[in-house]
């Protein structure tokens, strides 16, 4: 098997997870990869590991390049399970290796393993590790996206090992951005970036801006960004940084997403009338039925658009469960800069639309009120009400979007 050289004796030794479709509850229709890297020099170093089920594959990749026993240093950029749960397997082969991680990572790693006998050195921003001619510079990135997280930068080769940041959940035989674009498309790659950002990094926009600012202030030249998932950015690493800055700044398309679910098609009919109103106002409208769509995809569509309308039937006086799940998931992602409205049908006392608005206020998002409610089934007069609601919402979205 041919080794994958990222740059100048830096090798990808990770694993491709073609089959994963449920990544801790997040739908991954394209699968993913667990990237880790071997850096050859006088004292070989490994950057991160892989999810435990893929440890054998990683070790096979290592053996194709060196005897794993010769690994002297293991850099642990992030201790989440998909990157650190093979550490024990590597240490069985290279028991004398020193591990480098942040103080917070050291506190956390002992919850995953019995670390007795492990040689752990904590590092902080600005610390360096020389492994021969090559030097690692460490940069702490707390809450990007875990408390323990850090970046490692290979100074001589200008390679940034960015753990989850700049990643994508893509399983492909293409290891690099240019190869993936050639065999798929740039639109497909952009969609994967957006999906990953929306579902994992949405809460951390201000931190992302700050951390990218710090990296820029350090004047680090970056030829390659090597994340722990998906393709490695070598063609134009500045492009993914710009994309991140745009997203962190709240960039959205001036369009509308309608996320709904339905019991007996009444809320669904409302969604269709509303979508016509949005379209006639001149904005693009995407309609997402929750029971037919993974919640992570609905989140991506929410994040893409400047405005979202949430269609929710009332069930037993409270919101329909799939919408409640969507709202809970969304709340954790701490969305910003998106206008939201609500609509839905009811049969008894109603209540769902009111609760959706309460959730929107709790998230501190601007609300478009009042929403539209329909008793049992939409009649001819409701068709017009829904259409006008969609049209009016889209007009407000255009106005709101002007401030960005
Ligand atoms: Fe890919 Fe935060 O783990």
mmCIF file of C-alpha atoms and ligand atoms in Angstrom:
data_model
loop_
_atom_site.group_PDB
_atom_site.id
_atom_site.type_symbol
_atom_site.label_atom_id
_atom_site.label_comp_id
_atom_site.label_asym_id
_atom_site.label_seq_id
_atom_site.Cartn_x
_atom_site.Cartn_y
_atom_site.Cartn_z
ATOM 1 C CA UNK A 1 0.000 0.000 0.000
ATOM 2 C CA UNK A 2 1.378 3.376 -1.055
ATOM 3 C CA UNK A 3 1.989 5.859 1.760
ATOM 4 C CA UNK A 4 0.212 9.206 1.451
ATOM 5 C CA UNK A 5 2.754 11.993 1.771
ATOM 6 C CA UNK A 6 1.208 15.306 2.742
ATOM 7 C CA UNK A 7 4.461 17.221 2.460
ATOM 8 C CA UNK A 8 8.192 16.616 2.965
ATOM 9 C CA UNK A 9 8.139 13.401 5.075
ATOM 10 C CA UNK A 10 4.795 14.198 6.691
ATOM 11 C CA UNK A 11 2.423 11.304 6.063
ATOM 12 C CA UNK A 12 -1.310 10.772 6.456
ATOM 13 C CA UNK A 13 -1.742 7.516 8.398
ATOM 14 C CA UNK A 14 -5.454 7.735 9.240
ATOM 15 C CA UNK A 15 -8.534 5.736 8.340
ATOM 16 C CA UNK A 16 -11.536 6.168 6.092
ATOM 17 C CA UNK A 17 -14.888 5.382 7.694
ATOM 18 C CA UNK A 18 -17.014 4.741 4.621
ATOM 19 C CA UNK A 19 -19.924 3.339 6.598
ATOM 20 C CA UNK A 20 -20.632 5.769 9.432
ATOM 21 C CA UNK A 21 -23.989 7.459 9.041
ATOM 22 C CA UNK A 22 -24.624 8.332 12.696
ATOM 23 C CA UNK A 23 -21.800 10.324 14.228
ATOM 24 C CA UNK A 24 -22.882 10.749 17.859
ATOM 25 C CA UNK A 25 -26.396 11.523 16.615
ATOM 26 C CA UNK A 26 -25.260 13.704 13.740
ATOM 27 C CA UNK A 27 -26.120 12.305 10.288
ATOM 28 C CA UNK A 28 -23.025 11.798 8.117
ATOM 29 C CA UNK A 29 -24.348 10.835 4.681
ATOM 30 C CA UNK A 30 -20.878 11.066 3.151
ATOM 31 C CA UNK A 31 -19.136 9.038 5.919
ATOM 32 C CA UNK A 32 -15.967 10.523 7.379
ATOM 33 C CA UNK A 33 -12.248 10.031 7.918
ATOM 34 C CA UNK A 34 -10.148 10.066 11.068
ATOM 35 C CA UNK A 35 -6.965 11.767 9.952
ATOM 36 C CA UNK A 36 -3.709 11.494 11.805
ATOM 37 C CA UNK A 37 -0.205 12.183 10.707
ATOM 38 C CA UNK A 38 3.282 10.756 11.040
ATOM 39 C CA UNK A 39 6.171 13.191 10.830
ATOM 40 C CA UNK A 40 9.559 11.686 10.065
ATOM 41 C CA UNK A 41 12.711 13.278 11.390
ATOM 42 C CA UNK A 42 15.472 12.221 13.802
ATOM 43 C CA UNK A 43 12.734 11.590 16.387
ATOM 44 C CA UNK A 44 9.516 10.513 14.605
ATOM 45 C CA UNK A 45 6.317 12.099 15.850
ATOM 46 C CA UNK A 46 2.682 11.106 15.530
ATOM 47 C CA UNK A 47 0.002 13.788 15.460
ATOM 48 C CA UNK A 48 -3.267 12.437 16.923
ATOM 49 C CA UNK A 49 -4.622 8.911 16.509
ATOM 50 C CA UNK A 50 -7.941 7.524 15.228
ATOM 51 C CA UNK A 51 -11.227 6.163 16.580
ATOM 52 C CA UNK A 52 -10.555 2.884 18.415
ATOM 53 C CA UNK A 53 -12.304 0.665 15.814
ATOM 54 C CA UNK A 54 -9.770 1.840 13.244
ATOM 55 C CA UNK A 55 -6.610 1.371 15.316
ATOM 56 C CA UNK A 56 -5.502 -1.701 13.330
ATOM 57 C CA UNK A 57 -5.777 0.184 10.069
ATOM 58 C CA UNK A 58 -3.751 3.087 11.458
ATOM 59 C CA UNK A 59 -1.063 0.707 12.751
ATOM 60 C CA UNK A 60 -0.895 -0.974 9.349
ATOM 61 C CA UNK A 61 -0.393 2.443 7.759
ATOM 62 C CA UNK A 62 2.357 3.220 10.260
ATOM 63 C CA UNK A 63 4.097 -0.106 9.627
ATOM 64 C CA UNK A 64 4.107 0.679 5.913
ATOM 65 C CA UNK A 65 6.377 3.627 6.692
ATOM 66 C CA UNK A 66 8.310 2.874 9.880
ATOM 67 C CA UNK A 67 8.453 0.499 12.805
ATOM 68 C CA UNK A 68 5.932 2.091 15.214
ATOM 69 C CA UNK A 69 8.338 1.344 18.072
ATOM 70 C CA UNK A 70 10.517 4.180 16.760
ATOM 71 C CA UNK A 71 7.829 6.816 17.447
ATOM 72 C CA UNK A 72 9.305 9.152 20.059
ATOM 73 C CA UNK A 73 6.602 11.796 20.347
ATOM 74 C CA UNK A 74 2.820 11.730 20.234
ATOM 75 C CA UNK A 75 1.029 15.045 19.902
ATOM 76 C CA UNK A 76 -2.526 14.966 21.206
ATOM 77 C CA UNK A 77 -4.321 17.936 19.706
ATOM 78 C CA UNK A 78 -7.757 16.790 20.920
ATOM 79 C CA UNK A 79 -8.922 14.066 23.287
ATOM 80 C CA UNK A 80 -12.396 13.369 21.864
ATOM 81 C CA UNK A 81 -13.053 9.688 21.265
ATOM 82 C CA UNK A 82 -12.670 9.785 17.481
ATOM 83 C CA UNK A 83 -9.066 10.995 17.776
ATOM 84 C CA UNK A 84 -7.647 9.760 21.045
ATOM 85 C CA UNK A 85 -9.130 6.347 21.759
ATOM 86 C CA UNK A 86 -6.309 4.511 19.988
ATOM 87 C CA UNK A 87 -3.604 6.110 22.098
ATOM 88 C CA UNK A 88 -3.235 2.981 24.205
ATOM 89 C CA UNK A 89 -2.687 0.868 21.088
ATOM 90 C CA UNK A 90 0.105 3.157 19.892
ATOM 91 C CA UNK A 91 1.678 3.203 23.341
ATOM 92 C CA UNK A 92 1.718 -0.603 23.419
ATOM 93 C CA UNK A 93 4.033 -0.391 20.386
ATOM 94 C CA UNK A 94 5.978 2.693 21.454
ATOM 95 C CA UNK A 95 5.837 2.637 25.268
ATOM 96 C CA UNK A 96 8.641 5.150 25.730
ATOM 97 C CA UNK A 97 6.992 7.834 23.600
ATOM 98 C CA UNK A 98 6.237 11.186 25.195
ATOM 99 C CA UNK A 99 2.745 12.623 24.847
ATOM 100 C CA UNK A 100 2.231 16.368 24.393
ATOM 101 C CA UNK A 101 -1.125 17.896 25.250
ATOM 102 C CA UNK A 102 -2.687 20.868 27.002
ATOM 103 C CA UNK A 103 -3.219 20.955 30.756
ATOM 104 C CA UNK A 104 -6.943 20.470 30.223
ATOM 105 C CA UNK A 105 -6.300 17.496 27.949
ATOM 106 C CA UNK A 106 -4.146 15.930 30.647
ATOM 107 C CA UNK A 107 -7.016 16.301 33.112
ATOM 108 C CA UNK A 108 -9.422 14.704 30.630
ATOM 109 C CA UNK A 109 -7.339 11.856 29.239
ATOM 110 C CA UNK A 110 -7.317 10.083 32.588
ATOM 111 C CA UNK A 111 -11.092 9.664 32.234
ATOM 112 C CA UNK A 112 -10.534 7.570 29.121
ATOM 113 C CA UNK A 113 -7.477 5.567 30.114
ATOM 114 C CA UNK A 114 -5.477 4.485 33.113
ATOM 115 C CA UNK A 115 -2.516 6.754 32.352
ATOM 116 C CA UNK A 116 -0.219 5.315 35.008
ATOM 117 C CA UNK A 117 3.226 5.131 33.467
ATOM 118 C CA UNK A 118 2.355 7.406 30.554
ATOM 119 C CA UNK A 119 4.955 10.066 29.921
ATOM 120 C CA UNK A 120 2.782 13.173 29.507
ATOM 121 C CA UNK A 121 4.150 16.674 28.992
ATOM 122 C CA UNK A 122 1.745 19.585 29.067
ATOM 123 C CA UNK A 123 2.224 22.394 26.577
ATOM 124 C CA UNK A 124 0.826 25.863 26.145
ATOM 125 C CA UNK A 125 0.686 28.445 23.394
ATOM 126 C CA UNK A 126 4.155 29.340 22.189
ATOM 127 C CA UNK A 127 5.852 26.150 23.370
ATOM 128 C CA UNK A 128 7.955 24.338 20.794
ATOM 129 C CA UNK A 129 9.118 20.760 20.241
ATOM 130 C CA UNK A 130 12.144 20.088 18.048
ATOM 131 C CA UNK A 131 12.275 16.582 16.589
ATOM 132 C CA UNK A 132 15.396 17.008 14.436
ATOM 133 C CA UNK A 133 15.297 19.549 11.647
ATOM 134 C CA UNK A 134 11.561 20.043 12.155
ATOM 135 C CA UNK A 135 9.888 22.025 14.915
ATOM 136 C CA UNK A 136 6.339 21.956 16.212
ATOM 137 C CA UNK A 137 4.799 25.139 17.612
ATOM 138 C CA UNK A 138 1.782 24.609 19.860
ATOM 139 C CA UNK A 139 -1.261 26.884 20.011
ATOM 140 C CA UNK A 140 -3.985 26.294 22.552
ATOM 141 C CA UNK A 141 -7.496 26.607 21.124
ATOM 142 C CA UNK A 142 -9.743 26.042 24.165
ATOM 143 C CA UNK A 143 -13.400 25.458 23.249
ATOM 144 C CA UNK A 144 -12.496 24.987 19.633
ATOM 145 C CA UNK A 145 -14.296 22.876 20.103
ATOM 146 C CA UNK A 146 -13.472 21.158 23.420
ATOM 147 C CA UNK A 147 -11.667 22.624 26.437
ATOM 148 C CA UNK A 148 -8.567 20.540 25.700
ATOM 149 C CA UNK A 149 -8.163 21.454 22.032
ATOM 150 C CA UNK A 150 -5.005 22.810 20.462
ATOM 151 C CA UNK A 151 -3.387 23.300 17.054
ATOM 152 C CA UNK A 152 0.147 22.222 16.186
ATOM 153 C CA UNK A 153 2.103 24.047 13.528
ATOM 154 C CA UNK A 154 5.090 22.536 11.756
ATOM 155 C CA UNK A 155 7.274 25.588 11.258
ATOM 156 C CA UNK A 156 9.731 24.416 8.616
ATOM 157 C CA UNK A 157 7.037 22.913 6.376
ATOM 158 C CA UNK A 158 4.322 25.473 7.163
ATOM 159 C CA UNK A 159 1.723 22.804 7.931
ATOM 160 C CA UNK A 160 -1.055 23.546 10.419
ATOM 161 C CA UNK A 161 -2.488 20.472 12.159
ATOM 162 C CA UNK A 162 -5.888 21.859 13.121
ATOM 163 C CA UNK A 163 -7.715 18.842 14.650
ATOM 164 C CA UNK A 164 -11.493 19.295 14.104
ATOM 165 C CA UNK A 165 -11.304 22.866 12.809
ATOM 166 C CA UNK A 166 -11.504 23.133 9.012
ATOM 167 C CA UNK A 167 -12.668 19.494 8.826
ATOM 168 C CA UNK A 168 -15.502 17.903 6.926
ATOM 169 C CA UNK A 169 -17.303 14.595 7.235
ATOM 170 C CA UNK A 170 -16.307 13.112 3.903
ATOM 171 C CA UNK A 171 -15.229 9.554 3.150
ATOM 172 C CA UNK A 172 -13.352 9.583 -0.125
ATOM 173 C CA UNK A 173 -10.274 8.131 -1.724
ATOM 174 C CA UNK A 174 -9.240 11.762 -2.295
ATOM 175 C CA UNK A 175 -7.025 12.971 0.537
ATOM 176 C CA UNK A 176 -6.609 16.543 -0.686
ATOM 177 C CA UNK A 177 -8.966 19.378 -1.583
ATOM 178 C CA UNK A 178 -7.833 19.597 -5.222
ATOM 179 C CA UNK A 179 -8.263 15.835 -5.738
ATOM 180 C CA UNK A 180 -11.736 15.898 -4.182
ATOM 181 C CA UNK A 181 -12.832 18.856 -6.295
ATOM 182 C CA UNK A 182 -11.560 17.043 -9.410
ATOM 183 C CA UNK A 183 -13.464 13.838 -8.644
ATOM 184 C CA UNK A 184 -16.569 15.438 -7.075
ATOM 185 C CA UNK A 185 -17.074 19.200 -7.196
ATOM 186 C CA UNK A 186 -16.345 22.373 -5.312
ATOM 187 C CA UNK A 187 -20.071 22.677 -4.535
ATOM 188 C CA UNK A 188 -20.021 19.253 -2.871
ATOM 189 C CA UNK A 189 -16.975 20.222 -0.820
ATOM 190 C CA UNK A 190 -18.507 23.550 0.204
ATOM 191 C CA UNK A 191 -21.684 21.785 1.276
ATOM 192 C CA UNK A 192 -19.667 19.390 3.454
ATOM 193 C CA UNK A 193 -17.818 22.319 5.053
ATOM 194 C CA UNK A 194 -21.088 24.119 5.760
ATOM 195 C CA UNK A 195 -22.731 21.000 7.167
ATOM 196 C CA UNK A 196 -19.797 20.384 9.510
ATOM 197 C CA UNK A 197 -19.571 24.001 10.626
ATOM 198 C CA UNK A 198 -23.326 24.300 11.248
ATOM 199 C CA UNK A 199 -23.527 21.138 13.328
ATOM 200 C CA UNK A 200 -20.269 21.361 15.252
ATOM 201 C CA UNK A 201 -18.812 24.841 15.206
ATOM 202 C CA UNK A 202 -21.849 27.139 15.047
ATOM 203 C CA UNK A 203 -21.613 28.051 18.751
ATOM 204 C CA UNK A 204 -18.005 29.132 18.465
ATOM 205 C CA UNK A 205 -18.084 31.899 15.827
ATOM 206 C CA UNK A 206 -16.538 34.618 18.050
ATOM 207 C CA UNK A 207 -13.820 32.218 19.222
ATOM 208 C CA UNK A 208 -13.056 31.200 15.655
ATOM 209 C CA UNK A 209 -12.638 34.829 14.629
ATOM 210 C CA UNK A 210 -10.384 35.449 17.641
ATOM 211 C CA UNK A 211 -8.226 32.369 17.093
ATOM 212 C CA UNK A 212 -7.795 32.983 13.359
ATOM 213 C CA UNK A 213 -6.858 36.567 14.260
ATOM 214 C CA UNK A 214 -4.211 35.262 16.675
ATOM 215 C CA UNK A 215 -2.753 32.925 14.053
ATOM 216 C CA UNK A 216 -2.647 35.795 11.551
ATOM 217 C CA UNK A 217 -1.035 38.082 14.139
ATOM 218 C CA UNK A 218 1.714 35.511 14.673
ATOM 219 C CA UNK A 219 2.448 35.862 10.954
ATOM 220 C CA UNK A 220 2.490 32.107 10.381
ATOM 221 C CA UNK A 221 2.763 31.187 6.725
ATOM 222 C CA UNK A 222 0.472 28.267 6.043
ATOM 223 C CA UNK A 223 0.984 26.070 2.994
ATOM 224 C CA UNK A 224 -1.202 23.198 4.190
ATOM 225 C CA UNK A 225 -4.032 22.845 6.698
ATOM 226 C CA UNK A 226 -4.301 19.253 7.852
ATOM 227 C CA UNK A 227 -7.513 18.673 9.835
ATOM 228 C CA UNK A 228 -8.558 15.495 11.627
ATOM 229 C CA UNK A 229 -11.534 14.874 9.308
ATOM 230 C CA UNK A 230 -11.999 14.953 5.565
ATOM 231 C CA UNK A 231 -9.738 16.428 2.936
ATOM 232 C CA UNK A 232 -6.434 18.181 3.582
ATOM 233 C CA UNK A 233 -6.279 21.764 2.330
ATOM 234 C CA UNK A 234 -3.191 22.149 0.151
ATOM 235 C CA UNK A 235 -4.427 23.867 -3.001
ATOM 236 C CA UNK A 236 -5.662 27.060 -1.372
ATOM 237 C CA UNK A 237 -5.695 26.856 2.432
ATOM 238 C CA UNK A 238 -6.590 30.541 2.559
ATOM 239 C CA UNK A 239 -9.940 29.670 0.990
ATOM 240 C CA UNK A 240 -11.128 27.562 3.916
ATOM 241 C CA UNK A 241 -9.921 30.236 6.356
ATOM 242 C CA UNK A 242 -11.941 32.859 4.473
ATOM 243 C CA UNK A 243 -14.972 30.556 4.448
ATOM 244 C CA UNK A 244 -14.656 30.128 8.223
ATOM 245 C CA UNK A 245 -14.346 33.844 8.804
ATOM 246 C CA UNK A 246 -17.470 34.419 6.704
ATOM 247 C CA UNK A 247 -19.437 31.817 8.635
ATOM 248 C CA UNK A 248 -18.122 32.981 11.997
ATOM 249 C CA UNK A 249 -19.260 36.478 11.064
ATOM 250 C CA UNK A 250 -22.780 35.141 10.539
ATOM 251 C CA UNK A 251 -22.833 35.066 6.738
ATOM 252 C CA UNK A 252 -26.037 33.599 5.282
ATOM 253 C CA UNK A 253 -27.779 33.644 1.941
ATOM 254 C CA UNK A 254 -30.711 36.016 1.662
ATOM 255 C CA UNK A 255 -33.164 33.149 1.415
ATOM 256 C CA UNK A 256 -35.741 31.313 3.499
ATOM 257 C CA UNK A 257 -35.882 27.797 4.899
ATOM 258 C CA UNK A 258 -39.162 26.278 6.006
ATOM 259 C CA UNK A 259 -38.667 23.485 8.543
ATOM 260 C CA UNK A 260 -41.879 21.654 9.408
ATOM 261 C CA UNK A 261 -43.484 18.437 10.445
ATOM 262 C CA UNK A 262 -47.065 17.357 10.103
ATOM 263 C CA UNK A 263 -49.617 14.897 11.493
ATOM 264 C CA UNK A 264 -52.484 14.895 8.994
ATOM 265 C CA UNK A 265 -50.942 17.169 6.340
ATOM 266 C CA UNK A 266 -52.528 20.399 7.586
ATOM 267 C CA UNK A 267 -49.241 21.997 8.650
ATOM 268 C CA UNK A 268 -47.744 20.586 5.460
ATOM 269 C CA UNK A 269 -50.348 22.391 3.359
ATOM 270 C CA UNK A 270 -49.619 25.568 5.272
ATOM 271 C CA UNK A 271 -45.916 25.114 4.501
ATOM 272 C CA UNK A 272 -46.690 24.826 0.792
ATOM 273 C CA UNK A 273 -48.809 28.000 0.761
ATOM 274 C CA UNK A 274 -46.157 29.849 2.767
ATOM 275 C CA UNK A 275 -43.391 28.693 0.415
ATOM 276 C CA UNK A 276 -45.350 30.128 -2.538
ATOM 277 C CA UNK A 277 -45.494 33.466 -0.777
ATOM 278 C CA UNK A 278 -41.736 33.408 -0.151
ATOM 279 C CA UNK A 279 -40.983 32.445 -3.761
ATOM 280 C CA UNK A 280 -43.282 35.144 -5.145
ATOM 281 C CA UNK A 281 -41.415 37.712 -3.078
ATOM 282 C CA UNK A 282 -38.326 36.776 -5.096
ATOM 283 C CA UNK A 283 -36.411 34.778 -2.468
ATOM 284 C CA UNK A 284 -35.251 31.198 -2.767
ATOM 285 C CA UNK A 285 -37.185 28.894 -0.439
ATOM 286 C CA UNK A 286 -36.078 25.444 0.752
ATOM 287 C CA UNK A 287 -38.686 23.278 2.464
ATOM 288 C CA UNK A 288 -37.566 20.583 4.901
ATOM 289 C CA UNK A 289 -39.922 18.017 6.393
ATOM 290 C CA UNK A 290 -38.324 16.821 9.588
ATOM 291 C CA UNK A 291 -39.492 13.212 9.667
ATOM 292 C CA UNK A 292 -38.154 12.838 6.117
ATOM 293 C CA UNK A 293 -34.864 14.610 6.837
ATOM 294 C CA UNK A 294 -32.134 14.114 9.448
ATOM 295 C CA UNK A 295 -32.119 16.898 12.007
ATOM 296 C CA UNK A 296 -28.489 17.728 11.169
ATOM 297 C CA UNK A 297 -29.495 18.433 7.561
ATOM 298 C CA UNK A 298 -32.334 20.665 8.796
ATOM 299 C CA UNK A 299 -29.759 22.525 10.930
ATOM 300 C CA UNK A 300 -27.557 23.024 7.882
ATOM 301 C CA UNK A 301 -30.515 24.438 5.940
ATOM 302 C CA UNK A 302 -31.378 26.687 8.891
ATOM 303 C CA UNK A 303 -27.794 27.969 8.976
ATOM 304 C CA UNK A 304 -27.652 28.627 5.223
ATOM 305 C CA UNK A 305 -30.659 30.951 5.173
ATOM 306 C CA UNK A 306 -31.103 34.388 6.695
ATOM 307 C CA UNK A 307 -34.635 33.450 7.756
ATOM 308 C CA UNK A 308 -36.402 30.268 8.840
ATOM 309 C CA UNK A 309 -40.069 29.517 9.382
ATOM 310 C CA UNK A 310 -40.859 26.635 11.686
ATOM 311 C CA UNK A 311 -44.090 24.738 11.036
ATOM 312 C CA UNK A 312 -45.239 22.819 14.091
ATOM 313 C CA UNK A 313 -48.501 20.969 14.747
ATOM 314 C CA UNK A 314 -49.837 20.917 18.295
ATOM 315 C CA UNK A 315 -49.874 17.454 19.849
ATOM 316 C CA UNK A 316 -51.446 17.126 23.285
ATOM 317 C CA UNK A 317 -51.153 20.918 23.713
ATOM 318 C CA UNK A 318 -47.397 21.033 23.131
ATOM 319 C CA UNK A 319 -45.102 21.064 20.063
ATOM 320 C CA UNK A 320 -44.840 17.978 17.881
ATOM 321 C CA UNK A 321 -41.827 15.941 19.132
ATOM 322 C CA UNK A 322 -39.610 16.229 16.032
ATOM 323 C CA UNK A 323 -39.883 20.017 16.139
ATOM 324 C CA UNK A 324 -39.157 20.003 19.866
ATOM 325 C CA UNK A 325 -36.033 17.939 19.132
ATOM 326 C CA UNK A 326 -34.991 20.356 16.386
ATOM 327 C CA UNK A 327 -35.412 23.315 18.755
ATOM 328 C CA UNK A 328 -33.416 21.624 21.509
ATOM 329 C CA UNK A 329 -30.577 20.784 19.133
ATOM 330 C CA UNK A 330 -30.647 24.299 17.700
ATOM 331 C CA UNK A 331 -30.571 25.920 21.144
ATOM 332 C CA UNK A 332 -27.321 24.108 21.969
ATOM 333 C CA UNK A 333 -25.762 25.498 18.807
ATOM 334 C CA UNK A 334 -26.419 29.079 19.999
ATOM 335 C CA UNK A 335 -27.480 30.449 16.593
ATOM 336 C CA UNK A 336 -27.207 34.145 15.811
ATOM 337 C CA UNK A 337 -28.210 36.561 13.084
ATOM 338 C CA UNK A 338 -31.191 34.575 11.807
ATOM 339 C CA UNK A 339 -34.828 35.744 11.689
ATOM 340 C CA UNK A 340 -37.387 33.139 12.757
ATOM 341 C CA UNK A 341 -41.177 32.807 12.566
ATOM 342 C CA UNK A 342 -43.616 29.991 13.333
ATOM 343 C CA UNK A 343 -46.854 28.499 12.092
ATOM 344 C CA UNK A 344 -48.903 25.353 12.587
ATOM 345 C CA UNK A 345 -52.251 23.627 12.851
ATOM 346 C CA UNK A 346 -54.075 22.520 15.975
ATOM 347 C CA UNK A 347 -57.243 20.660 16.860
ATOM 348 C CA UNK A 348 -57.953 21.297 20.530
ATOM 349 C CA UNK A 349 -56.518 24.212 22.451
ATOM 350 C CA UNK A 350 -53.385 24.891 20.405
ATOM 351 C CA UNK A 351 -50.161 25.965 22.026
ATOM 352 C CA UNK A 352 -47.321 24.745 19.796
ATOM 353 C CA UNK A 353 -46.754 27.992 17.918
ATOM 354 C CA UNK A 354 -46.624 29.906 21.185
ATOM 355 C CA UNK A 355 -44.023 27.483 22.526
ATOM 356 C CA UNK A 356 -41.936 27.714 19.368
ATOM 357 C CA UNK A 357 -41.822 31.487 19.784
ATOM 358 C CA UNK A 358 -40.861 31.048 23.437
ATOM 359 C CA UNK A 359 -37.949 28.857 22.321
ATOM 360 C CA UNK A 360 -36.935 31.434 19.706
ATOM 361 C CA UNK A 361 -36.895 34.167 22.361
ATOM 362 C CA UNK A 362 -34.889 31.927 24.680
ATOM 363 C CA UNK A 363 -32.287 31.637 21.924
ATOM 364 C CA UNK A 364 -32.285 35.419 21.628
ATOM 365 C CA UNK A 365 -33.088 35.280 17.935
ATOM 366 C CA UNK A 366 -35.216 37.974 16.334
ATOM 367 C CA UNK A 367 -38.803 36.731 15.936
ATOM 368 C CA UNK A 368 -41.255 37.516 13.163
ATOM 369 C CA UNK A 369 -44.635 37.728 14.876
ATOM 370 C CA UNK A 370 -47.441 36.977 15.020
ATOM 371 C CA UNK A 371 -47.295 33.466 13.621
ATOM 372 C CA UNK A 372 -50.127 31.772 11.774
ATOM 373 C CA UNK A 373 -52.322 29.104 13.355
ATOM 374 C CA UNK A 374 -55.033 27.076 11.668
ATOM 375 C CA UNK A 375 -57.810 25.056 13.306
ATOM 376 C CA UNK A 376 -57.864 21.473 11.981
ATOM 377 C CA UNK A 377 -57.478 22.078 8.237
ATOM 378 C CA UNK A 378 -56.565 25.106 6.159
ATOM 379 C CA UNK A 379 -59.621 26.549 4.399
ATOM 380 C CA UNK A 380 -59.597 28.880 1.378
ATOM 381 C CA UNK A 381 -59.113 31.936 3.613
ATOM 382 C CA UNK A 382 -56.171 30.250 5.336
ATOM 383 C CA UNK A 383 -54.424 29.695 2.023
ATOM 384 C CA UNK A 384 -54.290 33.471 1.544
ATOM 385 C CA UNK A 385 -53.224 34.050 5.177
ATOM 386 C CA UNK A 386 -50.371 31.597 4.802
ATOM 387 C CA UNK A 387 -49.304 33.038 1.464
ATOM 388 C CA UNK A 388 -49.274 36.542 2.941
ATOM 389 C CA UNK A 389 -47.332 35.295 5.974
ATOM 390 C CA UNK A 390 -44.665 33.804 3.701
ATOM 391 C CA UNK A 391 -44.545 36.905 1.523
ATOM 392 C CA UNK A 392 -44.368 39.234 4.525
ATOM 393 C CA UNK A 393 -41.672 37.132 6.190
ATOM 394 C CA UNK A 394 -39.540 37.125 3.050
ATOM 395 C CA UNK A 395 -39.847 40.922 2.793
ATOM 396 C CA UNK A 396 -38.673 41.216 6.392
ATOM 397 C CA UNK A 397 -35.773 38.832 5.708
ATOM 398 C CA UNK A 398 -34.604 41.070 2.843
ATOM 399 C CA UNK A 399 -34.730 44.085 5.143
ATOM 400 C CA UNK A 400 -32.958 42.249 7.990
ATOM 401 C CA UNK A 401 -30.253 40.915 5.650
ATOM 402 C CA UNK A 402 -29.206 44.463 4.694
ATOM 403 C CA UNK A 403 -27.460 44.907 8.039
ATOM 404 C CA UNK A 404 -24.952 42.143 7.310
HETATM 405 FE FE1 LIG B 1 -13.576 14.916 15.597
HETATM 406 FE FE2 LIG B 1 -14.133 16.786 18.455
HETATM 407 O O1 LIG B 1 -13.788 15.247 17.444
#
